[in-house]
Amino acid sequence: MTRYPIALGITLTLSVVPGPGPQASNNHLPQPWRQDAVVQGRDETYNTERFLHERTFDHLQAVPGPTDNGIRGTGGSVSSRRLYFDFRFRNDFGFNDNRQGFLLDIQRSEDLDGAYQRQLVGFRHNLTDTTELWLQGDVFSDKSESDVYFSVRQHLPGNSWIHGSWILPDTYFNNKTDTNDEFIRKPQSFFLQWHQAQDATHPPLGTTASLTVSPTSELLSRTENLQVESESIKAALTHRFRRDNWLWRLEVSGERTRRNYRLFEGDGATFPDFSRDHFTLDARVTDTERRYQPRLGLSYLDLDEEGFFGRELNDEGAIRRREPTVYGGLSFPVSSRTTLSPGLYLSAPDISQTFSDHRNRRHHGFTGKLTLPFETVISRQDHAVLTLNPTFYLHKFGFGGGNLQLHWPM
């Protein structure tokens, strides 16, 4: 029982980070429609190194499988004023011979629309040996902001399952809000996930495919003087496998978002649109039988955004980013519990960002970082690892941001 106070202390330390995971991993979680995303949008224009930071702050420990419990968080500086933060605590408290379970899933992260928080609480009931029914909610004191999740999971032959969710964001908004805002077409999101486990090794091997679809919704916000129609699709595919001594991870993620605004300004109205097409690819391999376990990876990010970016920026613009990155590293044991795992990240981004108020950014050339993560095993039994990761720029002289990671399976 002594591990829980330690884990809670580290969790609270990470949770006080004031800023906003890698996108592909997050897209394996349901990503329902969010009112703050379509109305406010994100509150920053990305700097040159923004996505390079995210890559260097990615976990060295393998991503948990979709049924794994535990604590997992990473946070690090992405500018002089902002922190990137991705945290999740998930646990399925089974009872009655595990035929029922209390579900707790706490998330703090960000996507391309900005930071978000979710505290999903719910109940799982095994209808049969192979069929589970789930009821979850993201509950707020303001009843108009609560989301409801209805889910079913069907276990299939061959150690696989398929999971589907129907999500009703801001379910009671029209009846419970104390504003004059209203849904003209209520939002809803559909989540579908298929998982095939290869075996029960650590880290888990297998394939996971996920899809979140949010059909067209329409919100009239008199508070922000706008009306917005929105629709989006987010998807991810991860495949982890082993060939002899080579451990591979392949990951693909994407998003397509479309929004149509009507902005009420003065005595007239304007009708800007917004579009986003986002694609990421990541492939990495580790030689697990070599003494220093060399690793090599290749990633590519493709992002196109154009139009009105929401009330937070209150601006129209266009963003085009193409960012290939090659990275690799080694692991050197320092003591029985601590490992130094230095890494190099070399990127050649092609960036063009233009906005109406002239907050423009262009970059064509080399960027890079050196990372020096110290991984400390804080519980051998639980495979729990705490990582302190200082980073340094290679394309200019300077500190590239500190990063703290926690990986604690339960």
mmCIF file of C-alpha atoms in Angstrom:
data_model
loop_
_atom_site.group_PDB
_atom_site.id
_atom_site.type_symbol
_atom_site.label_atom_id
_atom_site.label_comp_id
_atom_site.label_asym_id
_atom_site.label_seq_id
_atom_site.Cartn_x
_atom_site.Cartn_y
_atom_site.Cartn_z
ATOM 1 C CA MET A 1 0.000 0.000 0.000
ATOM 2 C CA THR A 2 2.968 2.357 0.358
ATOM 3 C CA ARG A 3 3.101 2.996 -3.373
ATOM 4 C CA TYR A 4 -0.219 4.900 -3.414
ATOM 5 C CA PRO A 5 0.874 7.920 -1.329
ATOM 6 C CA ILE A 6 3.995 8.205 -3.502
ATOM 7 C CA ALA A 7 1.936 8.012 -6.692
ATOM 8 C CA LEU A 8 -0.541 10.548 -5.349
ATOM 9 C CA GLY A 9 2.247 12.956 -4.483
ATOM 10 C CA ILE A 10 3.769 12.744 -7.960
ATOM 11 C CA THR A 11 0.311 13.048 -9.526
ATOM 12 C CA LEU A 12 -0.401 16.233 -7.583
ATOM 13 C CA THR A 13 2.992 17.603 -8.608
ATOM 14 C CA LEU A 14 2.169 17.070 -12.280
ATOM 15 C CA SER A 15 -1.380 18.329 -11.872
ATOM 16 C CA VAL A 16 -0.354 21.832 -10.811
ATOM 17 C CA VAL A 17 1.279 22.517 -14.181
ATOM 18 C CA PRO A 18 -0.740 25.534 -15.416
ATOM 19 C CA GLY A 19 -0.557 24.904 -19.119
ATOM 20 C CA PRO A 20 -2.207 22.461 -21.558
ATOM 21 C CA GLY A 21 0.015 13.989 -25.625
ATOM 22 C CA PRO A 22 1.059 13.291 -28.494
ATOM 23 C CA GLN A 23 -1.939 13.580 -30.833
ATOM 24 C CA ALA A 24 -1.964 10.001 -32.036
ATOM 25 C CA SER A 25 -2.171 8.531 -28.543
ATOM 26 C CA ASN A 26 -4.941 10.961 -27.585
ATOM 27 C CA ASN A 27 -6.991 10.008 -30.628
ATOM 28 C CA HIS A 28 -7.251 6.489 -29.189
ATOM 29 C CA LEU A 29 -9.478 8.093 -26.537
ATOM 30 C CA PRO A 30 -12.940 9.414 -27.420
ATOM 31 C CA GLN A 31 -12.607 13.043 -28.555
ATOM 32 C CA PRO A 32 -16.174 14.379 -28.468
ATOM 33 C CA TRP A 33 -17.393 17.812 -29.579
ATOM 34 C CA ARG A 34 -16.333 20.595 -27.191
ATOM 35 C CA GLN A 35 -18.069 23.958 -26.940
ATOM 36 C CA ASP A 36 -14.894 25.800 -25.936
ATOM 37 C CA ALA A 37 -13.127 24.365 -28.989
ATOM 38 C CA VAL A 38 -15.630 25.552 -31.598
ATOM 39 C CA VAL A 39 -16.370 28.923 -29.953
ATOM 40 C CA GLN A 40 -13.079 29.984 -28.379
ATOM 41 C CA GLY A 41 -10.485 27.873 -30.233
ATOM 42 C CA ARG A 42 -6.909 27.742 -28.998
ATOM 43 C CA ASP A 43 -5.332 30.799 -27.444
ATOM 44 C CA GLU A 44 -1.861 30.665 -29.049
ATOM 45 C CA THR A 45 -0.129 30.830 -32.384
ATOM 46 C CA TYR A 46 2.451 28.050 -32.512
ATOM 47 C CA ASN A 47 6.146 28.926 -32.470
ATOM 48 C CA THR A 48 8.721 27.244 -34.723
ATOM 49 C CA GLU A 49 9.666 24.485 -32.272
ATOM 50 C CA ARG A 50 6.157 23.737 -30.975
ATOM 51 C CA PHE A 51 5.801 20.202 -32.359
ATOM 52 C CA LEU A 52 9.495 19.400 -31.950
ATOM 53 C CA HIS A 53 8.952 20.008 -28.227
ATOM 54 C CA GLU A 54 6.035 17.575 -28.162
ATOM 55 C CA ARG A 55 8.133 14.921 -29.862
ATOM 56 C CA THR A 56 11.014 15.286 -27.399
ATOM 57 C CA PHE A 57 8.568 15.198 -24.458
ATOM 58 C CA ASP A 58 6.989 11.950 -25.657
ATOM 59 C CA HIS A 59 7.240 9.013 -23.257
ATOM 60 C CA LEU A 60 10.172 6.652 -23.548
ATOM 61 C CA GLN A 61 8.018 4.010 -21.842
ATOM 62 C CA ALA A 62 5.559 2.124 -24.027
ATOM 63 C CA VAL A 63 2.018 3.485 -24.237
ATOM 64 C CA PRO A 64 -0.353 1.361 -22.112
ATOM 65 C CA GLY A 65 -2.856 -0.863 -23.854
ATOM 66 C CA PRO A 66 -6.467 0.370 -24.030
ATOM 67 C CA THR A 67 -7.481 -1.853 -21.077
ATOM 68 C CA ASP A 68 -4.496 -1.028 -18.842
ATOM 69 C CA ASN A 69 -4.946 0.883 -15.593
ATOM 70 C CA GLY A 70 -2.497 3.361 -14.103
ATOM 71 C CA ILE A 71 -1.098 6.878 -14.000
ATOM 72 C CA ARG A 72 0.702 8.429 -16.940
ATOM 73 C CA GLY A 73 1.781 12.020 -17.402
ATOM 74 C CA THR A 74 4.270 14.203 -19.221
ATOM 75 C CA GLY A 75 4.780 17.955 -18.934
ATOM 76 C CA GLY A 76 7.352 20.323 -20.363
ATOM 77 C CA SER A 77 8.057 23.878 -21.429
ATOM 78 C CA VAL A 78 7.192 24.763 -25.047
ATOM 79 C CA SER A 79 7.858 28.496 -24.761
ATOM 80 C CA SER A 80 8.895 31.046 -22.152
ATOM 81 C CA ARG A 81 5.270 31.287 -20.985
ATOM 82 C CA ARG A 82 3.624 27.961 -21.822
ATOM 83 C CA LEU A 83 3.796 24.331 -20.773
ATOM 84 C CA TYR A 84 2.686 21.282 -22.731
ATOM 85 C CA PHE A 85 0.879 18.859 -20.425
ATOM 86 C CA ASP A 86 -0.654 15.435 -20.972
ATOM 87 C CA PHE A 87 -1.945 13.443 -17.984
ATOM 88 C CA ARG A 88 -4.246 10.475 -17.491
ATOM 89 C CA PHE A 89 -5.316 8.359 -14.524
ATOM 90 C CA ARG A 90 -7.479 5.359 -15.370
ATOM 91 C CA ASN A 91 -8.756 2.578 -13.144
ATOM 92 C CA ASP A 92 -11.449 -0.056 -13.434
ATOM 93 C CA PHE A 93 -12.436 -0.995 -9.872
ATOM 94 C CA GLY A 94 -13.966 -4.419 -10.500
ATOM 95 C CA PHE A 95 -16.253 -6.168 -8.014
ATOM 96 C CA ASN A 96 -18.717 -9.077 -7.901
ATOM 97 C CA ASP A 97 -16.096 -11.395 -9.473
ATOM 98 C CA ASN A 98 -15.337 -8.570 -11.915
ATOM 99 C CA ARG A 99 -18.785 -8.761 -13.482
ATOM 100 C CA GLN A 100 -19.304 -5.124 -12.547
ATOM 101 C CA GLY A 101 -16.869 -2.288 -12.147
ATOM 102 C CA PHE A 102 -16.634 1.350 -11.125
ATOM 103 C CA LEU A 103 -14.844 3.322 -13.858
ATOM 104 C CA LEU A 104 -12.665 6.363 -13.199
ATOM 105 C CA ASP A 105 -10.828 8.128 -16.052
ATOM 106 C CA ILE A 106 -9.234 11.533 -15.345
ATOM 107 C CA GLN A 107 -7.649 13.326 -18.302
ATOM 108 C CA ARG A 108 -5.817 16.635 -18.738
ATOM 109 C CA SER A 109 -4.352 17.220 -22.163
ATOM 110 C CA GLU A 110 -4.641 19.338 -25.279
ATOM 111 C CA ASP A 111 -5.451 19.018 -28.943
ATOM 112 C CA LEU A 112 -5.190 21.488 -31.813
ATOM 113 C CA ASP A 113 -8.089 23.489 -30.320
ATOM 114 C CA GLY A 114 -6.326 23.955 -26.983
ATOM 115 C CA ALA A 115 -6.316 22.466 -23.503
ATOM 116 C CA TYR A 116 -9.138 20.324 -22.102
ATOM 117 C CA GLN A 117 -9.995 18.406 -18.949
ATOM 118 C CA ARG A 118 -12.233 15.389 -18.435
ATOM 119 C CA GLN A 119 -13.210 13.523 -15.264
ATOM 120 C CA LEU A 120 -15.170 10.512 -16.463
ATOM 121 C CA VAL A 121 -16.940 8.497 -13.778
ATOM 122 C CA GLY A 122 -19.154 5.543 -14.540
ATOM 123 C CA PHE A 123 -20.198 1.952 -14.210
ATOM 124 C CA ARG A 124 -19.467 -1.232 -16.161
ATOM 125 C CA HIS A 125 -21.810 -4.231 -16.233
ATOM 126 C CA ASN A 126 -20.981 -7.579 -17.861
ATOM 127 C CA LEU A 127 -24.216 -8.504 -19.559
ATOM 128 C CA THR A 128 -22.698 -11.829 -20.664
ATOM 129 C CA ASP A 129 -19.229 -13.344 -20.581
ATOM 130 C CA THR A 130 -18.381 -11.457 -23.785
ATOM 131 C CA THR A 131 -20.590 -8.331 -23.700
ATOM 132 C CA GLU A 132 -20.091 -5.281 -21.461
ATOM 133 C CA LEU A 133 -22.362 -2.258 -21.058
ATOM 134 C CA TRP A 134 -20.840 1.035 -19.867
ATOM 135 C CA LEU A 135 -22.458 4.245 -18.605
ATOM 136 C CA GLN A 136 -20.125 7.204 -17.956
ATOM 137 C CA GLY A 137 -20.421 10.919 -17.402
ATOM 138 C CA ASP A 138 -18.173 13.961 -17.405
ATOM 139 C CA VAL A 139 -20.061 15.764 -14.645
ATOM 140 C CA PHE A 140 -19.844 19.464 -13.685
ATOM 141 C CA SER A 141 -21.518 21.582 -11.029
ATOM 142 C CA ASP A 142 -23.014 23.532 -13.941
ATOM 143 C CA LYS A 143 -25.391 20.859 -15.199
ATOM 144 C CA SER A 144 -25.472 22.361 -18.689
ATOM 145 C CA GLU A 145 -21.804 21.354 -19.238
ATOM 146 C CA SER A 146 -22.122 17.629 -18.398
ATOM 147 C CA ASP A 147 -21.451 14.967 -21.047
ATOM 148 C CA VAL A 148 -23.030 11.480 -21.081
ATOM 149 C CA TYR A 149 -21.377 8.380 -22.609
ATOM 150 C CA PHE A 150 -23.311 5.204 -23.527
ATOM 151 C CA SER A 151 -20.968 2.355 -24.517
ATOM 152 C CA VAL A 152 -20.877 -1.329 -25.347
ATOM 153 C CA ARG A 153 -17.840 -3.582 -25.645
ATOM 154 C CA GLN A 154 -18.049 -6.932 -27.410
ATOM 155 C CA HIS A 155 -15.207 -9.406 -26.882
ATOM 156 C CA LEU A 156 -14.399 -11.453 -29.984
ATOM 157 C CA PRO A 157 -12.545 -14.723 -30.572
ATOM 158 C CA GLY A 158 -8.772 -14.459 -30.863
ATOM 159 C CA ASN A 159 -8.123 -12.111 -27.922
ATOM 160 C CA SER A 160 -9.764 -9.071 -29.534
ATOM 161 C CA TRP A 161 -12.740 -6.795 -28.937
ATOM 162 C CA ILE A 162 -14.707 -3.949 -30.473
ATOM 163 C CA HIS A 163 -15.937 -0.968 -28.452
ATOM 164 C CA GLY A 164 -18.559 1.595 -29.432
ATOM 165 C CA SER A 165 -19.746 4.768 -27.675
ATOM 166 C CA TRP A 166 -22.540 7.256 -28.252
ATOM 167 C CA ILE A 167 -21.593 10.544 -26.610
ATOM 168 C CA LEU A 168 -23.964 13.417 -25.867
ATOM 169 C CA PRO A 169 -21.874 16.546 -25.102
ATOM 170 C CA ASP A 170 -23.501 19.246 -22.968
ATOM 171 C CA THR A 171 -26.532 16.973 -22.782
ATOM 172 C CA TYR A 172 -28.831 19.310 -20.818
ATOM 173 C CA PHE A 173 -27.509 22.597 -22.193
ATOM 174 C CA ASN A 174 -30.694 24.045 -23.676
ATOM 175 C CA ASN A 175 -32.666 23.316 -20.504
ATOM 176 C CA LYS A 176 -30.047 24.113 -17.857
ATOM 177 C CA THR A 177 -27.885 26.979 -19.153
ATOM 178 C CA ASP A 178 -28.175 30.363 -17.427
ATOM 179 C CA THR A 179 -27.127 32.142 -20.651
ATOM 180 C CA ASN A 180 -29.095 33.011 -23.764
ATOM 181 C CA ASP A 181 -27.006 30.571 -25.810
ATOM 182 C CA GLU A 182 -28.705 27.548 -27.382
ATOM 183 C CA PHE A 183 -28.169 24.564 -29.636
ATOM 184 C CA ILE A 184 -30.011 24.765 -32.925
ATOM 185 C CA ARG A 185 -28.731 21.275 -33.803
ATOM 186 C CA LYS A 186 -27.548 19.373 -30.737
ATOM 187 C CA PRO A 187 -24.021 17.926 -30.847
ATOM 188 C CA GLN A 188 -23.285 14.236 -30.604
ATOM 189 C CA SER A 189 -20.192 12.120 -31.164
ATOM 190 C CA PHE A 190 -19.682 8.460 -32.062
ATOM 191 C CA PHE A 191 -16.582 6.540 -31.006
ATOM 192 C CA LEU A 192 -15.527 3.155 -32.408
ATOM 193 C CA GLN A 193 -12.434 1.185 -31.419
ATOM 194 C CA TRP A 194 -11.078 -2.222 -32.373
ATOM 195 C CA HIS A 195 -8.262 -3.879 -30.465
ATOM 196 C CA GLN A 196 -6.354 -7.076 -31.216
ATOM 197 C CA ALA A 197 -3.885 -8.187 -28.530
ATOM 198 C CA GLN A 198 -0.954 -10.241 -29.787
ATOM 199 C CA ASP A 199 0.039 -11.585 -26.367
ATOM 200 C CA ALA A 200 0.305 -10.575 -22.711
ATOM 201 C CA THR A 201 3.933 -9.411 -22.818
ATOM 202 C CA HIS A 202 5.181 -6.187 -21.276
ATOM 203 C CA PRO A 203 4.953 -3.866 -23.074
ATOM 204 C CA PRO A 204 1.756 -5.162 -24.683
ATOM 205 C CA LEU A 205 1.899 -6.007 -28.378
ATOM 206 C CA GLY A 206 -0.958 -5.799 -30.842
ATOM 207 C CA THR A 207 -3.080 -3.457 -32.943
ATOM 208 C CA THR A 208 -5.533 -0.706 -31.997
ATOM 209 C CA ALA A 209 -7.698 1.310 -34.415
ATOM 210 C CA SER A 210 -9.900 4.189 -33.196
ATOM 211 C CA LEU A 211 -12.374 6.601 -34.784
ATOM 212 C CA THR A 212 -14.354 9.549 -33.383
ATOM 213 C CA VAL A 213 -17.014 11.102 -35.609
ATOM 214 C CA SER A 214 -18.853 14.290 -34.624
ATOM 215 C CA PRO A 215 -21.627 15.015 -37.174
ATOM 216 C CA THR A 216 -22.800 18.531 -37.931
ATOM 217 C CA SER A 217 -23.984 20.519 -34.926
ATOM 218 C CA GLU A 218 -25.061 24.143 -34.707
ATOM 219 C CA LEU A 219 -24.672 26.501 -31.748
ATOM 220 C CA LEU A 220 -25.955 30.044 -31.357
ATOM 221 C CA SER A 221 -23.780 31.866 -28.816
ATOM 222 C CA ARG A 222 -25.258 35.246 -28.017
ATOM 223 C CA THR A 223 -22.577 35.568 -25.330
ATOM 224 C CA GLU A 224 -19.826 35.567 -27.989
ATOM 225 C CA ASN A 225 -21.936 37.101 -30.788
ATOM 226 C CA LEU A 226 -21.587 34.199 -33.175
ATOM 227 C CA GLN A 227 -23.315 31.199 -34.670
ATOM 228 C CA VAL A 228 -21.247 28.162 -35.649
ATOM 229 C CA GLU A 229 -21.796 24.887 -37.468
ATOM 230 C CA SER A 230 -19.137 22.253 -36.803
ATOM 231 C CA GLU A 231 -18.235 18.717 -37.838
ATOM 232 C CA SER A 232 -15.086 16.630 -37.369
ATOM 233 C CA ILE A 233 -13.481 13.214 -37.787
ATOM 234 C CA LYS A 234 -10.485 12.032 -35.743
ATOM 235 C CA ALA A 235 -8.762 8.669 -36.166
ATOM 236 C CA ALA A 236 -5.674 6.748 -35.048
ATOM 237 C CA LEU A 237 -4.014 3.406 -35.790
ATOM 238 C CA THR A 238 -1.230 1.855 -33.683
ATOM 239 C CA HIS A 239 0.561 -1.415 -34.361
ATOM 240 C CA ARG A 240 3.233 -2.822 -32.028
ATOM 241 C CA PHE A 241 5.048 -6.036 -32.844
ATOM 242 C CA ARG A 242 8.321 -7.877 -32.334
ATOM 243 C CA ARG A 243 10.585 -9.471 -34.945
ATOM 244 C CA ASP A 244 13.423 -11.386 -33.308
ATOM 245 C CA ASN A 245 15.211 -8.793 -31.164
ATOM 246 C CA TRP A 246 13.544 -5.805 -32.887
ATOM 247 C CA LEU A 247 10.613 -4.103 -31.151
ATOM 248 C CA TRP A 248 8.541 -1.991 -33.581
ATOM 249 C CA ARG A 249 5.843 0.637 -33.074
ATOM 250 C CA LEU A 250 3.953 2.176 -35.986
ATOM 251 C CA GLU A 251 1.424 4.938 -35.397
ATOM 252 C CA VAL A 252 -0.776 6.972 -37.730
ATOM 253 C CA SER A 253 -3.209 9.699 -36.689
ATOM 254 C CA GLY A 254 -5.404 12.189 -38.502
ATOM 255 C CA GLU A 255 -8.121 14.824 -38.170
ATOM 256 C CA ARG A 256 -10.536 16.564 -40.527
ATOM 257 C CA THR A 257 -12.492 19.498 -39.065
ATOM 258 C CA ARG A 258 -14.843 21.939 -40.784
ATOM 259 C CA ARG A 259 -16.625 24.947 -39.209
ATOM 260 C CA ASN A 260 -18.883 27.647 -40.621
ATOM 261 C CA TYR A 261 -19.215 30.849 -38.597
ATOM 262 C CA ARG A 262 -21.591 33.742 -38.607
ATOM 263 C CA LEU A 263 -20.040 36.628 -36.656
ATOM 264 C CA PHE A 264 -22.291 39.434 -35.480
ATOM 265 C CA GLU A 265 -20.150 42.578 -35.594
ATOM 266 C CA GLY A 266 -21.741 46.016 -35.204
ATOM 267 C CA ASP A 267 -24.784 46.331 -37.428
ATOM 268 C CA GLY A 268 -23.716 43.604 -39.865
ATOM 269 C CA ALA A 269 -22.485 40.035 -40.011
ATOM 270 C CA THR A 270 -19.565 38.184 -41.605
ATOM 271 C CA PHE A 271 -19.472 34.529 -42.624
ATOM 272 C CA PRO A 272 -15.932 33.116 -42.296
ATOM 273 C CA ASP A 273 -15.229 29.398 -42.484
ATOM 274 C CA PHE A 274 -12.552 27.294 -40.815
ATOM 275 C CA SER A 275 -10.910 24.104 -42.073
ATOM 276 C CA ARG A 276 -8.277 21.830 -40.572
ATOM 277 C CA ASP A 277 -6.545 18.795 -42.084
ATOM 278 C CA HIS A 278 -3.990 17.159 -39.835
ATOM 279 C CA PHE A 279 -1.910 14.012 -40.350
ATOM 280 C CA THR A 280 0.939 12.476 -38.326
ATOM 281 C CA LEU A 281 3.032 9.374 -38.902
ATOM 282 C CA ASP A 282 5.514 7.860 -36.467
ATOM 283 C CA ALA A 283 7.618 4.709 -36.796
ATOM 284 C CA ARG A 284 10.231 3.600 -34.300
ATOM 285 C CA VAL A 285 12.296 0.486 -33.661
ATOM 286 C CA THR A 286 14.383 -0.641 -30.693
ATOM 287 C CA ASP A 287 17.030 -3.373 -30.616
ATOM 288 C CA THR A 288 16.140 -4.983 -27.291
ATOM 289 C CA GLU A 289 19.067 -7.431 -27.181
ATOM 290 C CA ARG A 290 21.888 -4.917 -27.590
ATOM 291 C CA ARG A 291 23.533 -3.746 -24.382
ATOM 292 C CA TYR A 292 22.565 -0.091 -24.844
ATOM 293 C CA GLN A 293 19.236 -0.806 -26.596
ATOM 294 C CA PRO A 294 19.662 1.575 -29.562
ATOM 295 C CA ARG A 295 16.442 3.104 -30.903
ATOM 296 C CA LEU A 296 15.679 4.881 -34.144
ATOM 297 C CA GLY A 297 12.531 6.659 -35.255
ATOM 298 C CA LEU A 298 11.023 8.688 -38.072
ATOM 299 C CA SER A 299 8.032 11.002 -37.740
ATOM 300 C CA TYR A 300 6.166 13.309 -40.085
ATOM 301 C CA LEU A 301 3.597 16.006 -39.306
ATOM 302 C CA ASP A 302 1.316 17.622 -41.886
ATOM 303 C CA LEU A 303 -0.981 20.437 -40.728
ATOM 304 C CA ASP A 304 -3.185 22.779 -42.773
ATOM 305 C CA GLU A 305 -5.506 25.261 -41.050
ATOM 306 C CA GLU A 306 -7.319 28.159 -42.673
ATOM 307 C CA GLY A 307 -10.060 30.605 -41.730
ATOM 308 C CA PHE A 308 -11.426 32.020 -38.466
ATOM 309 C CA PHE A 309 -9.604 30.594 -35.439
ATOM 310 C CA GLY A 310 -12.297 31.336 -32.838
ATOM 311 C CA ARG A 311 -12.947 34.103 -30.340
ATOM 312 C CA GLU A 312 -9.779 33.426 -28.322
ATOM 313 C CA LEU A 313 -7.518 34.635 -31.136
ATOM 314 C CA ASN A 314 -10.372 36.521 -32.829
ATOM 315 C CA ASP A 315 -8.436 36.455 -36.081
ATOM 316 C CA GLU A 316 -8.413 34.885 -39.509
ATOM 317 C CA GLY A 317 -5.317 33.248 -40.907
ATOM 318 C CA ALA A 318 -3.679 30.310 -42.617
ATOM 319 C CA ILE A 319 -1.189 27.771 -41.262
ATOM 320 C CA ARG A 320 0.817 25.293 -43.296
ATOM 321 C CA ARG A 321 3.375 23.054 -41.550
ATOM 322 C CA ARG A 322 5.327 20.111 -42.968
ATOM 323 C CA GLU A 323 7.698 18.672 -40.373
ATOM 324 C CA PRO A 324 9.769 15.507 -40.976
ATOM 325 C CA THR A 325 11.880 14.424 -37.995
ATOM 326 C CA VAL A 326 14.518 11.723 -37.532
ATOM 327 C CA TYR A 327 15.357 10.754 -33.983
ATOM 328 C CA GLY A 328 17.297 8.118 -32.086
ATOM 329 C CA GLY A 329 19.092 7.340 -28.867
ATOM 330 C CA LEU A 330 20.790 4.884 -26.520
ATOM 331 C CA SER A 331 20.291 3.769 -22.916
ATOM 332 C CA PHE A 332 23.157 3.663 -20.408
ATOM 333 C CA PRO A 333 22.607 2.146 -16.939
ATOM 334 C CA VAL A 334 23.830 4.550 -14.252
ATOM 335 C CA SER A 335 22.793 2.491 -11.237
ATOM 336 C CA SER A 336 20.528 -0.441 -10.434
ATOM 337 C CA ARG A 337 17.471 1.837 -10.696
ATOM 338 C CA THR A 338 18.561 4.746 -12.912
ATOM 339 C CA THR A 339 19.230 4.886 -16.663
ATOM 340 C CA LEU A 340 20.483 7.752 -18.816
ATOM 341 C CA SER A 341 18.866 7.615 -22.274
ATOM 342 C CA PRO A 342 20.272 10.463 -24.433
ATOM 343 C CA GLY A 343 18.543 11.198 -27.719
ATOM 344 C CA LEU A 344 18.945 13.336 -30.838
ATOM 345 C CA TYR A 345 15.996 14.870 -32.719
ATOM 346 C CA LEU A 346 16.734 16.349 -36.143
ATOM 347 C CA SER A 347 13.960 18.105 -38.057
ATOM 348 C CA ALA A 348 13.597 20.172 -41.233
ATOM 349 C CA PRO A 349 10.263 21.982 -40.839
ATOM 350 C CA ASP A 350 8.628 23.990 -43.617
ATOM 351 C CA ILE A 351 6.379 26.486 -41.826
ATOM 352 C CA SER A 352 4.160 29.253 -43.138
ATOM 353 C CA GLN A 353 1.790 31.029 -40.731
ATOM 354 C CA THR A 354 -0.037 34.225 -41.697
ATOM 355 C CA PHE A 355 -2.726 36.129 -39.784
ATOM 356 C CA SER A 356 -4.722 39.271 -40.510
ATOM 357 C CA ASP A 357 -3.076 41.176 -37.667
ATOM 358 C CA HIS A 358 0.406 40.357 -39.055
ATOM 359 C CA ARG A 359 1.428 37.719 -36.465
ATOM 360 C CA ASN A 360 3.263 35.908 -39.228
ATOM 361 C CA ARG A 361 5.889 33.179 -38.996
ATOM 362 C CA ARG A 362 7.997 31.570 -41.719
ATOM 363 C CA HIS A 363 10.726 29.008 -41.293
ATOM 364 C CA HIS A 364 12.466 26.758 -43.800
ATOM 365 C CA GLY A 365 15.468 24.922 -42.463
ATOM 366 C CA PHE A 366 16.984 22.867 -39.683
ATOM 367 C CA THR A 367 15.811 22.556 -36.085
ATOM 368 C CA GLY A 368 16.994 20.017 -33.562
ATOM 369 C CA LYS A 369 17.258 19.083 -29.909
ATOM 370 C CA LEU A 370 19.438 16.992 -27.623
ATOM 371 C CA THR A 371 17.622 15.230 -24.778
ATOM 372 C CA LEU A 372 19.212 13.782 -21.632
ATOM 373 C CA PRO A 373 16.443 11.893 -19.823
ATOM 374 C CA PHE A 374 17.241 10.200 -16.519
ATOM 375 C CA GLU A 375 14.816 7.331 -15.939
ATOM 376 C CA THR A 376 14.430 6.139 -12.336
ATOM 377 C CA VAL A 377 12.539 2.988 -11.401
ATOM 378 C CA ILE A 378 10.415 3.886 -8.379
ATOM 379 C CA SER A 379 8.641 0.511 -8.172
ATOM 380 C CA ARG A 380 10.105 -2.626 -9.760
ATOM 381 C CA GLN A 381 6.980 -4.621 -8.980
ATOM 382 C CA ASP A 382 4.709 -2.188 -10.835
ATOM 383 C CA HIS A 383 7.175 -1.211 -13.616
ATOM 384 C CA ALA A 384 6.782 2.397 -12.412
ATOM 385 C CA VAL A 385 9.258 4.920 -13.857
ATOM 386 C CA LEU A 386 9.852 8.611 -13.140
ATOM 387 C CA THR A 387 11.830 10.508 -15.811
ATOM 388 C CA LEU A 388 13.560 13.882 -15.565
ATOM 389 C CA ASN A 389 14.378 15.066 -19.078
ATOM 390 C CA PRO A 390 16.379 18.277 -19.693
ATOM 391 C CA THR A 391 16.623 19.231 -23.395
ATOM 392 C CA PHE A 392 18.891 21.552 -25.383
ATOM 393 C CA TYR A 393 18.526 23.225 -28.788
ATOM 394 C CA LEU A 394 20.875 22.201 -31.589
ATOM 395 C CA HIS A 395 19.917 24.919 -34.100
ATOM 396 C CA LYS A 396 20.601 27.716 -31.628
ATOM 397 C CA PHE A 397 22.396 28.092 -28.338
ATOM 398 C CA GLY A 398 20.061 27.625 -25.401
ATOM 399 C CA PHE A 399 18.111 25.446 -23.033
ATOM 400 C CA GLY A 400 15.313 23.642 -24.849
ATOM 401 C CA GLY A 401 12.936 23.117 -21.924
ATOM 402 C CA GLY A 402 12.648 20.711 -19.011
ATOM 403 C CA ASN A 403 10.354 17.712 -19.064
ATOM 404 C CA LEU A 404 8.961 15.497 -16.297
ATOM 405 C CA GLN A 405 7.376 12.121 -17.063
ATOM 406 C CA LEU A 406 5.580 9.579 -14.886
ATOM 407 C CA HIS A 407 4.623 6.058 -15.970
ATOM 408 C CA TRP A 408 2.927 3.982 -13.260
ATOM 409 C CA PRO A 409 0.909 0.900 -14.312
ATOM 410 C CA MET A 410 -1.515 -0.458 -11.722
#
